[in-house]
Amino acid sequence: MKALVYTQPGEMQFLDRPMPEAAPGEVVLKIEAVGICGSDMHAWHGHDPRRRPGLVLGHEFVGSIVASGAPAFALGTRWTGNPLIVCGHCEYCVQGRNNLCANRTMVGMTRPGAYAEFMSIPAASLIAMPQGLDARAAALTEPAATAWHALNLTLRALVRPLHECRVLVIGGGAIGMLSALLLRHLGSADRLTLAELNPLRREAVARHAGCATVDPRATPLAESSFDVVIDAVGAKATRTQALVAIKPGGVVMHVGLQDWASEIDMRKLTLAEVTLLGTYTYTTADLRATVDALARGAFGDLLWVEERALVDGQQAFVDLDQGRCASAKVLLRP
Ligand SMILES: [Zn+2]
Ligand SMILES: [Zn+2]
């Protein structure tokens, strides 16, 4: 089979790879579509020590079963999946918080990912979906579930209902866009502002999520002006912006993780009683709820998603890296 292999920083090649086999309890999927994630970009830059050259990346997939080592999973059926492979018996798994599984591994990191014609995966990681669900919606399940999980954690921390809150989303990439779409679905579009540097992305967010957008370099974010700030970038500069823009008593949700180290204004955090939350991926329950939401159209028509052929994957990474993509999400089709 053909696969897009990460060969060295800045380079992917379309190479022959052995056809995966269905080990007991696993299935082989014929991949229909697979998304490019910020974490894949990070790996392609050579910035992720866990993802080394020779690896097939890609973990936002939809596909149909062509070989099954799990009797309940029939050939020809279509599935999306949880790229986190969890143990099912640790403290966190039994609590239903399997995103924190102490023994987790991951598709496209500790085993070959979905930038390929075929991929094997444990059947327990598959997420059922309506069989007729559009491949583009299905492949968006994983990033949409990331926004879903983050927003659920945020809602739990709010003192007042969401519709009373002014909300700022920092970053118009996939997670920022999907968060904005979800907030619109929850009735918050008229109290929502999204900050983004790239004018192409600002325009796409304004058009599809129907919210205000701002270039934070041209118009600095007003101090203490938002009840909720969702940082979908997670850079040193955006964390600072988030802490400046949050109102006393507000909630800052940190979703992105572009760089790790930074100083936090602990004085404001303390004296303004700000709640600062972290979030990591999604639980199986989040993924199932997100499939349902996508099937019901909660995230809109998804026309902002761009599709390209898997064979042209290297160029897609280059274009994303150079800010030439208006679309916050590129799907590759094998
Ligand atoms: Zn992802
Ligand atoms: Zn576990």
Short mmCIF file of C-alpha atoms and ligand atoms in Angstrom, two decimals:
data_model
loop_
_atom_site.label_atom_id
_atom_site.label_comp_id
_atom_site.label_asym_id
_atom_site.label_seq_id
_atom_site.Cartn_x
_atom_site.Cartn_y
_atom_site.Cartn_z
CA MET A 1 0.00 0.00 0.00
CA LYS A 2 0.99 3.65 -0.28
CA ALA A 3 1.56 5.84 2.76
CA LEU A 4 2.68 9.39 3.38
CA VAL A 5 5.77 8.86 5.53
CA TYR A 6 7.41 11.55 7.67
CA THR A 7 11.03 11.19 6.50
CA GLN A 8 12.80 14.19 8.03
CA PRO A 9 11.86 17.60 9.44
CA GLY A 10 9.94 19.49 6.76
CA GLU A 11 9.57 16.44 4.52
CA MET A 12 6.99 13.72 3.87
CA GLN A 13 7.28 11.18 1.07
CA PHE A 14 4.64 9.02 -0.60
CA LEU A 15 6.18 5.55 -0.18
CA ASP A 16 5.32 1.84 -0.35
CA ARG A 17 4.62 0.31 3.04
CA PRO A 18 3.59 -3.27 3.93
CA MET A 19 -0.16 -3.84 4.14
CA PRO A 20 -1.18 -3.90 7.85
CA GLU A 21 -2.75 -7.08 9.23
CA ALA A 22 -5.67 -7.49 11.63
CA ALA A 23 -4.22 -8.88 14.86
CA PRO A 24 -6.70 -10.50 17.29
CA GLY A 25 -8.99 -7.76 18.63
CA GLU A 26 -7.95 -5.35 15.88
CA VAL A 27 -9.32 -4.33 12.50
CA VAL A 28 -7.78 -2.90 9.33
CA LEU A 29 -9.50 0.21 7.97
CA LYS A 30 -9.42 1.43 4.38
CA ILE A 31 -8.94 5.15 5.05
CA GLU A 32 -11.47 7.47 3.34
CA ALA A 33 -10.26 10.79 4.73
CA VAL A 34 -7.77 11.98 7.36
CA GLY A 35 -7.21 15.45 8.79
CA ILE A 36 -3.99 17.41 9.27
CA CYS A 37 -3.73 18.35 12.96
CA GLY A 38 -1.60 21.01 14.61
CA SER A 39 0.23 18.18 16.36
CA ASP A 40 1.06 16.62 12.97
CA MET A 41 2.44 20.03 11.88
CA HIS A 42 4.47 20.15 15.08
CA ALA A 43 5.93 16.70 14.33
CA TRP A 44 6.64 17.63 10.68
CA HIS A 45 8.67 20.57 11.96
CA GLY A 46 10.75 18.09 13.97
CA HIS A 47 9.52 19.53 17.28
CA ASP A 48 7.96 16.38 18.74
CA PRO A 49 10.51 13.92 20.17
CA ARG A 50 7.79 11.25 20.38
CA ARG A 51 7.16 11.34 16.62
CA ARG A 52 10.37 10.37 14.82
CA PRO A 53 11.22 10.14 11.09
CA GLY A 54 9.94 6.92 9.50
CA LEU A 55 6.56 7.29 11.20
CA VAL A 56 3.23 7.52 9.39
CA LEU A 57 1.37 10.41 11.07
CA GLY A 58 -2.39 11.14 11.05
CA HIS A 59 -5.01 10.45 13.71
CA GLU A 60 -8.22 12.20 12.53
CA PHE A 61 -9.66 9.47 10.33
CA VAL A 62 -12.71 7.79 8.91
CA GLY A 63 -12.61 4.45 7.10
CA SER A 64 -14.28 1.13 6.44
CA ILE A 65 -13.25 -2.30 7.72
CA VAL A 66 -11.46 -4.49 5.17
CA ALA A 67 -10.05 -7.10 7.61
CA SER A 68 -11.33 -7.94 11.10
CA GLY A 69 -9.80 -9.78 14.01
CA ALA A 70 -12.79 -8.83 16.16
CA PRO A 71 -15.95 -10.83 15.36
CA ALA A 72 -18.45 -8.09 16.25
CA PHE A 73 -16.91 -5.65 13.74
CA ALA A 74 -18.19 -6.50 10.26
CA LEU A 75 -16.36 -6.02 6.98
CA GLY A 76 -17.52 -3.02 4.98
CA THR A 77 -18.85 -1.01 7.93
CA ARG A 78 -17.66 2.61 8.33
CA TRP A 79 -16.16 4.01 11.54
CA THR A 80 -14.29 6.89 12.99
CA GLY A 81 -12.17 6.28 16.06
CA ASN A 82 -10.43 7.36 19.21
CA PRO A 83 -6.73 7.76 18.36
CA LEU A 84 -5.92 7.42 22.06
CA ILE A 85 -5.58 3.72 22.78
CA VAL A 86 -6.54 3.34 26.42
CA CYS A 87 -6.16 0.46 28.87
CA GLY A 88 -9.72 0.36 30.20
CA HIS A 89 -8.74 -0.55 33.77
CA CYS A 90 -6.64 2.24 35.28
CA GLU A 91 -8.03 4.74 37.80
CA TYR A 92 -8.96 7.24 35.05
CA CYS A 93 -10.46 4.75 32.62
CA VAL A 94 -12.82 3.38 35.28
CA GLN A 95 -13.84 6.97 36.13
CA GLY A 96 -14.85 7.53 32.47
CA ARG A 97 -12.00 10.02 32.08
CA ASN A 98 -10.04 7.82 29.70
CA ASN A 99 -8.37 10.84 28.05
CA LEU A 100 -6.13 10.76 31.14
CA CYS A 101 -5.45 6.98 30.93
CA ALA A 102 -2.19 6.23 32.69
CA ASN A 103 -1.23 3.63 30.06
CA ARG A 104 -2.38 5.36 26.89
CA THR A 105 -0.68 5.07 23.52
CA MET A 106 -1.68 6.81 20.31
CA VAL A 107 -2.32 6.23 16.64
CA GLY A 108 0.13 8.23 14.52
CA MET A 109 2.58 8.39 17.41
CA THR A 110 3.31 5.03 19.06
CA ARG A 111 1.90 3.09 16.07
CA PRO A 112 1.43 3.93 12.38
CA GLY A 113 -1.23 6.55 11.68
CA ALA A 114 -3.81 7.20 8.99
CA TYR A 115 -1.82 9.04 6.29
CA ALA A 116 -2.03 5.79 4.35
CA GLU A 117 -4.39 3.72 2.27
CA PHE A 118 -4.87 1.30 5.18
CA MET A 119 -4.35 1.37 8.95
CA SER A 120 -4.80 -1.18 11.74
CA ILE A 121 -6.40 -0.20 15.05
CA PRO A 122 -7.85 -1.99 18.10
CA ALA A 123 -11.57 -2.52 17.55
CA ALA A 124 -12.19 -1.12 21.05
CA SER A 125 -10.99 2.28 19.79
CA LEU A 126 -13.59 2.52 17.01
CA ILE A 127 -16.43 5.03 17.41
CA ALA A 128 -19.72 4.14 15.75
CA MET A 129 -21.28 6.66 13.38
CA PRO A 130 -24.32 6.83 11.10
CA GLN A 131 -23.25 4.75 8.08
CA GLY A 132 -24.20 7.53 5.66
CA LEU A 133 -22.33 10.29 7.50
CA ASP A 134 -20.31 12.47 5.14
CA ALA A 135 -16.60 11.58 5.29
CA ARG A 136 -15.62 15.20 5.91
CA ALA A 137 -17.90 15.41 8.98
CA ALA A 138 -16.69 12.03 10.23
CA ALA A 139 -13.01 12.98 9.86
CA LEU A 140 -13.67 16.13 11.89
CA THR A 141 -14.85 14.11 14.90
CA GLU A 142 -11.50 14.18 16.71
CA PRO A 143 -10.78 17.95 16.55
CA ALA A 144 -14.47 18.75 17.13
CA ALA A 145 -14.44 16.51 20.22
CA THR A 146 -11.41 18.45 21.50
CA ALA A 147 -13.47 21.66 21.33
CA TRP A 148 -16.47 19.82 22.81
CA HIS A 149 -14.50 18.55 25.82
CA ALA A 150 -12.89 21.95 26.45
CA LEU A 151 -16.23 23.73 26.31
CA ASN A 152 -17.85 21.22 28.65
CA LEU A 153 -15.08 21.76 31.21
CA THR A 154 -15.51 25.54 30.79
CA LEU A 155 -19.29 25.41 31.28
CA ARG A 156 -18.82 23.46 34.51
CA ALA A 157 -16.64 26.25 35.90
CA LEU A 158 -18.94 29.17 35.01
CA VAL A 159 -20.81 30.94 37.79
CA ARG A 160 -23.38 32.48 35.40
CA PRO A 161 -25.04 30.89 32.32
CA LEU A 162 -23.03 30.95 29.09
CA HIS A 163 -25.54 33.17 27.27
CA GLU A 164 -24.80 35.96 29.79
CA CYS A 165 -21.04 35.73 29.15
CA ARG A 166 -18.86 37.66 26.74
CA VAL A 167 -16.54 35.07 25.22
CA LEU A 168 -13.16 35.48 23.52
CA VAL A 169 -11.59 32.70 21.46
CA ILE A 170 -7.90 33.23 20.68
CA GLY A 171 -6.83 31.54 17.45
CA GLY A 172 -8.72 30.77 14.23
CA GLY A 173 -7.19 27.37 13.55
CA ALA A 174 -9.32 24.23 13.62
CA ILE A 175 -9.90 24.19 17.39
CA GLY A 176 -10.68 27.93 17.47
CA MET A 177 -13.04 27.62 14.48
CA LEU A 178 -14.78 24.54 15.89
CA SER A 179 -15.10 26.20 19.32
CA ALA A 180 -16.67 29.26 17.65
CA LEU A 181 -19.08 27.04 15.68
CA LEU A 182 -20.06 25.20 18.85
CA LEU A 183 -20.56 28.48 20.74
CA ARG A 184 -22.76 29.70 17.88
CA HIS A 185 -24.77 26.46 18.16
CA LEU A 186 -25.21 27.19 21.89
CA GLY A 187 -26.57 30.66 21.07
CA SER A 188 -23.47 32.73 21.92
CA ALA A 189 -22.43 34.06 18.49
CA ASP A 190 -23.52 37.65 19.28
CA ARG A 191 -21.37 37.74 22.44
CA LEU A 192 -18.37 36.04 20.84
CA THR A 193 -15.15 37.57 19.51
CA LEU A 194 -12.38 35.57 17.85
CA ALA A 195 -8.83 36.95 17.72
CA GLU A 196 -6.61 35.77 14.84
CA LEU A 197 -3.57 37.20 13.03
CA ASN A 198 -4.15 35.61 9.60
CA PRO A 199 -6.69 37.73 7.62
CA LEU A 200 -7.75 34.70 5.52
CA ARG A 201 -8.72 32.84 8.66
CA ARG A 202 -10.46 35.86 10.23
CA GLU A 203 -12.59 36.11 7.12
CA ALA A 204 -13.42 32.37 7.16
CA VAL A 205 -14.42 32.48 10.85
CA ALA A 206 -16.59 35.59 10.39
CA ARG A 207 -18.36 34.00 7.44
CA HIS A 208 -18.97 30.55 8.92
CA ALA A 209 -19.31 31.16 12.67
CA GLY A 210 -21.03 34.55 12.34
CA CYS A 211 -19.06 36.15 15.18
CA ALA A 212 -16.93 39.29 15.49
CA THR A 213 -13.25 38.88 14.67
CA VAL A 214 -10.28 41.02 15.59
CA ASP A 215 -6.61 41.31 14.64
CA PRO A 216 -5.01 41.61 18.09
CA ARG A 217 -1.93 43.34 16.59
CA ALA A 218 -4.06 46.16 15.13
CA THR A 219 -6.59 46.30 17.98
CA PRO A 220 -5.16 45.18 21.32
CA LEU A 221 -7.68 43.21 23.39
CA ALA A 222 -9.26 45.42 26.04
CA GLU A 223 -8.22 44.70 29.60
CA SER A 224 -10.66 42.75 31.82
CA SER A 225 -13.40 42.62 29.17
CA PHE A 226 -14.38 38.94 28.74
CA ASP A 227 -16.06 36.50 31.13
CA VAL A 228 -14.57 33.51 29.29
CA VAL A 229 -11.36 33.28 27.27
CA ILE A 230 -10.55 30.14 25.28
CA ASP A 231 -6.90 30.08 24.26
CA ALA A 232 -6.79 27.79 21.24
CA VAL A 233 -3.15 28.67 20.49
CA GLY A 234 -1.32 28.24 23.76
CA ALA A 235 1.68 30.42 23.01
CA LYS A 236 3.47 32.59 25.53
CA ALA A 237 1.96 35.72 23.93
CA THR A 238 -1.60 34.36 23.83
CA ARG A 239 -1.49 33.23 27.48
CA THR A 240 -0.51 36.77 28.39
CA GLN A 241 -3.36 38.15 26.24
CA ALA A 242 -5.82 35.72 27.84
CA LEU A 243 -4.89 36.81 31.37
CA VAL A 244 -5.11 40.49 30.39
CA ALA A 245 -8.49 40.14 28.65
CA ILE A 246 -10.22 38.05 31.33
CA LYS A 247 -12.58 39.82 33.71
CA PRO A 248 -12.32 39.34 37.48
CA GLY A 249 -14.07 36.09 38.36
CA GLY A 250 -13.74 34.83 34.79
CA VAL A 251 -12.63 31.50 33.35
CA VAL A 252 -9.58 31.01 31.11
CA MET A 253 -9.53 27.72 29.21
CA HIS A 254 -6.10 26.72 27.87
CA VAL A 255 -6.58 24.34 24.92
CA GLY A 256 -3.64 24.87 22.56
CA LEU A 257 -0.07 24.11 23.53
CA GLN A 258 2.19 25.81 21.01
CA ASP A 259 4.95 26.40 23.53
CA TRP A 260 5.32 25.14 27.04
CA ALA A 261 7.16 27.55 29.27
CA SER A 262 5.85 30.96 30.18
CA GLU A 263 5.14 33.24 33.05
CA ILE A 264 1.61 33.62 34.29
CA ASP A 265 0.39 36.80 35.95
CA MET A 266 -0.20 35.12 39.31
CA ARG A 267 -1.07 38.45 40.86
CA LYS A 268 -4.12 38.90 38.61
CA LEU A 269 -4.95 35.19 38.79
CA THR A 270 -5.09 35.46 42.59
CA LEU A 271 -6.51 38.93 43.25
CA ALA A 272 -9.08 38.74 40.42
CA GLU A 273 -10.07 35.21 41.40
CA VAL A 274 -9.57 33.92 37.85
CA THR A 275 -10.15 30.24 37.13
CA LEU A 276 -7.44 28.84 34.86
CA LEU A 277 -8.26 25.45 33.31
CA GLY A 278 -6.32 22.96 31.24
CA THR A 279 -7.88 20.41 28.93
CA TYR A 280 -6.54 17.37 27.12
CA THR A 281 -8.26 15.78 24.11
CA TYR A 282 -11.64 14.03 24.75
CA THR A 283 -13.17 11.03 26.41
CA THR A 284 -14.94 8.25 24.52
CA ALA A 285 -18.21 9.86 25.68
CA ASP A 286 -17.14 13.19 24.13
CA LEU A 287 -16.34 11.46 20.81
CA ARG A 288 -19.75 9.76 20.73
CA ALA A 289 -21.56 13.00 21.59
CA THR A 290 -19.55 14.83 18.91
CA VAL A 291 -20.44 12.29 16.20
CA ASP A 292 -24.08 12.83 17.12
CA ALA A 293 -23.66 16.63 17.02
CA LEU A 294 -21.88 16.51 13.64
CA ALA A 295 -24.63 14.27 12.23
CA ARG A 296 -27.26 16.77 13.43
CA GLY A 297 -25.39 19.66 11.81
CA ALA A 298 -24.46 21.41 15.08
CA PHE A 299 -21.10 22.44 13.57
CA GLY A 300 -22.72 23.85 10.40
CA ASP A 301 -22.11 22.81 6.79
CA LEU A 302 -18.31 22.42 7.16
CA LEU A 303 -17.78 24.01 3.73
CA TRP A 304 -14.66 25.75 5.13
CA VAL A 305 -12.85 22.40 5.25
CA GLU A 306 -10.45 21.90 2.35
CA GLU A 307 -9.77 18.51 0.74
CA ARG A 308 -6.64 17.36 -1.06
CA ALA A 309 -5.24 14.06 -2.32
CA LEU A 310 -2.99 12.16 0.12
CA VAL A 311 -0.29 12.00 -2.58
CA ASP A 312 -0.13 15.84 -2.37
CA GLY A 313 0.20 15.81 1.42
CA GLN A 314 3.69 17.33 1.56
CA GLN A 315 2.46 20.42 -0.32
CA ALA A 316 -0.49 20.74 2.07
CA PHE A 317 1.92 20.85 5.02
CA VAL A 318 4.03 23.50 3.27
CA ASP A 319 0.97 25.63 2.46
CA LEU A 320 -0.37 25.37 6.02
CA ASP A 321 3.05 26.24 7.41
CA GLN A 322 3.32 29.34 5.23
CA GLY A 323 -0.18 30.58 6.13
CA ARG A 324 -1.44 30.18 2.56
CA CYS A 325 -4.48 28.12 3.59
CA ALA A 326 -7.65 30.05 4.39
CA SER A 327 -9.03 26.78 5.64
CA ALA A 328 -8.29 25.88 9.24
CA LYS A 329 -8.56 22.19 8.38
CA VAL A 330 -7.17 20.26 5.43
CA LEU A 331 -8.35 16.69 4.87
CA LEU A 332 -6.28 14.27 2.84
CA ARG A 333 -7.98 11.65 0.69
CA PRO A 334 -5.99 8.46 -0.08
ZN ZN B 1 -5.72 16.08 16.15
ZN ZN B 2 -6.44 3.50 31.45
#
